[in-house]
CSV table of C-alpha atoms in Angstrom, one decimal:
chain,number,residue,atom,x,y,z
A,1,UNK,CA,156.7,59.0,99.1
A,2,UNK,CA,153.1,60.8,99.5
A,3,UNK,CA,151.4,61.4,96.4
A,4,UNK,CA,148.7,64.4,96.5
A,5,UNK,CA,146.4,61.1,95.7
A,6,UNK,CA,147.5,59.9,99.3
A,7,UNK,CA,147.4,63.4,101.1
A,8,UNK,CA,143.8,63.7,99.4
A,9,UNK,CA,142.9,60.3,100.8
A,10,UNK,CA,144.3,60.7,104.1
A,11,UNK,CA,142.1,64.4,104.3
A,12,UNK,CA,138.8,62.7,103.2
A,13,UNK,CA,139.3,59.7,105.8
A,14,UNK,CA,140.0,62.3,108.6
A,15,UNK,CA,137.0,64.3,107.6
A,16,UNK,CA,134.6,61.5,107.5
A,17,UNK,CA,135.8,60.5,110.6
A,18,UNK,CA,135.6,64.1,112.1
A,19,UNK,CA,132.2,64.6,111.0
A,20,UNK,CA,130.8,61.5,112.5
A,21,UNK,CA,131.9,62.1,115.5
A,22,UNK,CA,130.4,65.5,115.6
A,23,UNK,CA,127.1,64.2,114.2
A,24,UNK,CA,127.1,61.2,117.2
A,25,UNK,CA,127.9,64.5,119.4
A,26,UNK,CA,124.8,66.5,118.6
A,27,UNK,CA,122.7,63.0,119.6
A,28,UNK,CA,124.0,62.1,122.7
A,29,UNK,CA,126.4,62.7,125.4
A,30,UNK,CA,130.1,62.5,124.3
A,31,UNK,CA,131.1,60.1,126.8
A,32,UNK,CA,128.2,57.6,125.4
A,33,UNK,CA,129.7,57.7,121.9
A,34,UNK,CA,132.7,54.5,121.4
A,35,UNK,CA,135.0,54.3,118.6
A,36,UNK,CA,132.5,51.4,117.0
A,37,UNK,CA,129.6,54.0,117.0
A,38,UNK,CA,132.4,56.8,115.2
A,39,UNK,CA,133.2,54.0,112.9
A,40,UNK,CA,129.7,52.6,112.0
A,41,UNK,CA,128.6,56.4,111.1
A,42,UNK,CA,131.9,57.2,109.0
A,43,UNK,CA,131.9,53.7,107.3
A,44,UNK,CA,135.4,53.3,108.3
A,45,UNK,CA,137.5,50.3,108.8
A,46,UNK,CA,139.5,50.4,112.8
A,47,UNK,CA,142.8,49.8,111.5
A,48,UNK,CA,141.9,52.8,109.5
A,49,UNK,CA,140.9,54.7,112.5
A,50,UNK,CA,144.0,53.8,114.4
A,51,UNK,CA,146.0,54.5,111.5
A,52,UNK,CA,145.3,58.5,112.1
A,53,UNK,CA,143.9,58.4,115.7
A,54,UNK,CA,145.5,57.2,119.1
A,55,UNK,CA,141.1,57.5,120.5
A,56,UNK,CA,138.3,59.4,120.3
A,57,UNK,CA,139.6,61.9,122.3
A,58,UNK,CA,142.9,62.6,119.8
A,59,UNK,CA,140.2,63.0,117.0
A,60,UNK,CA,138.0,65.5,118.4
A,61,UNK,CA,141.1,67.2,119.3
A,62,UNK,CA,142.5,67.1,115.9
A,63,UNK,CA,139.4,69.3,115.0
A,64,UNK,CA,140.3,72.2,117.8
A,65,UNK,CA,144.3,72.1,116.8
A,66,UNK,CA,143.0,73.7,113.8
A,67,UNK,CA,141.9,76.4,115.6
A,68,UNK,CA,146.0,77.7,115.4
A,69,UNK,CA,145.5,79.8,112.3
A,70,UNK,CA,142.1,81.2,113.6
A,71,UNK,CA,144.8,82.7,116.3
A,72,UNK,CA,147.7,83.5,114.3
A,73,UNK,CA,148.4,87.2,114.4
A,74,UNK,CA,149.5,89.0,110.9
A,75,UNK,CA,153.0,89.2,110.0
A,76,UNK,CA,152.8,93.0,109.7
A,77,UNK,CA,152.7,94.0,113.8
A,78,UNK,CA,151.4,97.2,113.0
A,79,UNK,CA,148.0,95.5,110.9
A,80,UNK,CA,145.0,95.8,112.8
A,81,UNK,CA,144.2,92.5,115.1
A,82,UNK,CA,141.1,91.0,116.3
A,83,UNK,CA,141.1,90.2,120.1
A,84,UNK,CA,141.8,86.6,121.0
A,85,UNK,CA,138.5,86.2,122.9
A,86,UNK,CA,136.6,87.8,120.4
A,87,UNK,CA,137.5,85.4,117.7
A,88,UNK,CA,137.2,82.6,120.2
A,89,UNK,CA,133.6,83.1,121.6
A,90,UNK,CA,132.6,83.7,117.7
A,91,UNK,CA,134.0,80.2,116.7
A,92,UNK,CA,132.6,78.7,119.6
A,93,UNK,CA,129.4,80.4,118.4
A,94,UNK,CA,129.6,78.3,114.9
A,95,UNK,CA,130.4,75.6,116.2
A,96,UNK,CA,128.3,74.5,119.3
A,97,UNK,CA,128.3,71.1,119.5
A,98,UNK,CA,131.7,70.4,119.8
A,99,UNK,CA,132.3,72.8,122.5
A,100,UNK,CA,129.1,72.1,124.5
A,101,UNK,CA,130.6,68.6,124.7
A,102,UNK,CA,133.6,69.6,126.0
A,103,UNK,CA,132.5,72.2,128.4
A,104,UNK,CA,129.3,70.6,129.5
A,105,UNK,CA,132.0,68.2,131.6
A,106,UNK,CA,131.0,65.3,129.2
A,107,UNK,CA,134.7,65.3,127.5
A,108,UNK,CA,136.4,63.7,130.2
A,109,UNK,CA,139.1,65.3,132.1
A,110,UNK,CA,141.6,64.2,129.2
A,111,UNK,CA,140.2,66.6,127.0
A,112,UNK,CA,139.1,69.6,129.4
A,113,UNK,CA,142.9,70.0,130.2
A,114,UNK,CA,143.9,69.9,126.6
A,115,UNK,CA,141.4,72.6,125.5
A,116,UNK,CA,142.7,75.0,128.3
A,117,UNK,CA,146.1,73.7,127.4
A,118,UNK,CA,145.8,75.3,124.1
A,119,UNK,CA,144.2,78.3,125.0
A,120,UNK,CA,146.9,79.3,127.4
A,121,UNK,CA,149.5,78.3,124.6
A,122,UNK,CA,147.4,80.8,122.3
A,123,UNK,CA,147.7,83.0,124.3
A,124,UNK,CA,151.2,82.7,125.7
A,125,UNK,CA,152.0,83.6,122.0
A,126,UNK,CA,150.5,86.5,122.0
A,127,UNK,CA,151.2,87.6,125.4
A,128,UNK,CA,155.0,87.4,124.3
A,129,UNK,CA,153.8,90.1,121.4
A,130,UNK,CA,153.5,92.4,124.2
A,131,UNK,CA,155.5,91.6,127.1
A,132,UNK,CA,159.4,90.6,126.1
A,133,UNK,CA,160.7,87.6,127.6
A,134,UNK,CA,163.4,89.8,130.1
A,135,UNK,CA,160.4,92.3,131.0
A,136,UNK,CA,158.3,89.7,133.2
A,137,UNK,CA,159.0,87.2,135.5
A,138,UNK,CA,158.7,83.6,133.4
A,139,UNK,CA,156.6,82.9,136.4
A,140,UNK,CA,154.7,85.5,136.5
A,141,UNK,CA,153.8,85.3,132.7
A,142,UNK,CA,152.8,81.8,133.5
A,143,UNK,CA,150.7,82.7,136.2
A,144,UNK,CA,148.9,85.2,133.7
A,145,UNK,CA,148.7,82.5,131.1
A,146,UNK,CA,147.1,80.1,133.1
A,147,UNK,CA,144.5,82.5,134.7
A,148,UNK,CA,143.5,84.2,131.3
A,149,UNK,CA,143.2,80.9,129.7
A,150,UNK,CA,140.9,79.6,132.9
A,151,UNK,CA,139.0,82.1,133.2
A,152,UNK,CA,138.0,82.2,129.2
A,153,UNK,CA,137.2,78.4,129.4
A,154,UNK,CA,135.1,79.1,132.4
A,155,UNK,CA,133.2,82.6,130.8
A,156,UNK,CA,132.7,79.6,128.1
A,157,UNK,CA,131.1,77.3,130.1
A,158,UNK,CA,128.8,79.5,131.9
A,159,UNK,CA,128.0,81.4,128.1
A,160,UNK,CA,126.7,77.8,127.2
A,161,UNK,CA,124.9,77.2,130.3
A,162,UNK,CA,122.8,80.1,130.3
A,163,UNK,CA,122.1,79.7,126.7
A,164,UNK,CA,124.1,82.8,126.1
A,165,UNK,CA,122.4,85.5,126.4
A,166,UNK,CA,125.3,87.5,125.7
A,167,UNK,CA,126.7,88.2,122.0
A,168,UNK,CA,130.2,86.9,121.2
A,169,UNK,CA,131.2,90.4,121.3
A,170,UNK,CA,129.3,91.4,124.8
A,171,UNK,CA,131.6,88.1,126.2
A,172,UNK,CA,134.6,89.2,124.7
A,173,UNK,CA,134.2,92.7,126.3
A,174,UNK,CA,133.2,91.1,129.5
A,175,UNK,CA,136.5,89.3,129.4
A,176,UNK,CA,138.7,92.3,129.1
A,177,UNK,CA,136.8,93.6,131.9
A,178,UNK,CA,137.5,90.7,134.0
A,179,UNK,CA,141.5,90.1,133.3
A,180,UNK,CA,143.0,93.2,132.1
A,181,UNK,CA,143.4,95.4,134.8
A,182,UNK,CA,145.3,92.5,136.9
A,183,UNK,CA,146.9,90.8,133.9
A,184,UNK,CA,148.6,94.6,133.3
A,185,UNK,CA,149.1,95.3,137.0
A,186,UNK,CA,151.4,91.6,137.3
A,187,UNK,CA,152.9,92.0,134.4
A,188,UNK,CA,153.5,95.8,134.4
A,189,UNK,CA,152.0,96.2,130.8
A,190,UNK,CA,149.8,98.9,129.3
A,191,UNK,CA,146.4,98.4,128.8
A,192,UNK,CA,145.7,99.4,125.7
A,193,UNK,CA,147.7,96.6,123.4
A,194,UNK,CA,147.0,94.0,125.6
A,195,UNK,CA,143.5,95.1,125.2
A,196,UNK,CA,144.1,94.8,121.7
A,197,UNK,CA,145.3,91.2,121.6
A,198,UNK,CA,143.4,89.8,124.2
């Protein structure tokens, strides 16, 4: 049986582990960095590595899972909520490194497909706000998924490779611009609360 001792223990070891890898990350290309390297920085034993981690991959995806509650919408449907890409290209403002890895095509394949992955999952949540299940096409609302998720990742990647030039709230607008008026004309939405959640 845990003990909040345990839990505590478990959260500190992840953390350390966490933050090495992102301090490795902002010294050198991700797909330099080896488990050895994360576990020399973090002064961390590898059967204690393995114990919480499959790779190095699982842990710096551990950190982006988090991201869920960043995404959650409120309970109350009628509270005000932030747009999904507005809340995304600010957290991807705070925390550069990590995503520059990712996006910068130095994450491997692996983890490019499981960032998108989770975006469009994001976003299939909050696309279901909006759209009931019967009133689309499960195809359809897959095809949507998949293209808004895309084509955030890719606004991402260019944001980062021109230094972005752009504020997080400029990007998210030119988002909006970009997918809304085909996301409603597939799924035969209005504009104006998909606008709001997207």
């Amino acid at each position: 049986m845990k003990t909040e001792q345990t839990d505590r223990r478990v959260r500190r070891t992840r953390h350390l582990l966490t933050d090495a890898l992102l301090a490795l990350m902002r010294e050198r290309q991700y797909g330099e960095i080896t488990v050895q390297d994360i576990l020399d920085r973090a002064d961390v034993g590898r059967s204690t590595f393995y114990a919480h981690f499959y790779d190095k991959d699982d842990l710096l995806m551990s950190g982006f899972e988090r991201l869920h509650s960043l995404f959650d919408l409120p309970a109350d449907q009628s509270a005000p909520v932030e747009r999904f890409s507005l809340v995304f290209f600010r957290h991807t403002a705070q925390h550069q490194a990590e995503y520059r890895a990712i996006v910068g095509s130095r994450g491997g394949e692996h983890v490019l497909r499981r960032v998108e992955q989770f975006l469009a999952e994001r976003l299939a949540e909050r696309l279901a706000r909006i759209v009931p299940g019967e009133a689309a096409d499960a195809r359809l609302r897959s095809i949507a998924t998949l293209h808004c998720a895309s084509t955030l990742f890719e606004l991402l990647a260019w944001w980062f490779e021109q230094k972005q030039p752009y504020s997080p709230e400029q990007m998210s607008a030119l988002y909006a611009t970009l997918v809304l008026p085909g996301l409603c004309e597939l799924l035969k939405i209005e504009r104006a609360p998909a606008e709001r959640l997207l």
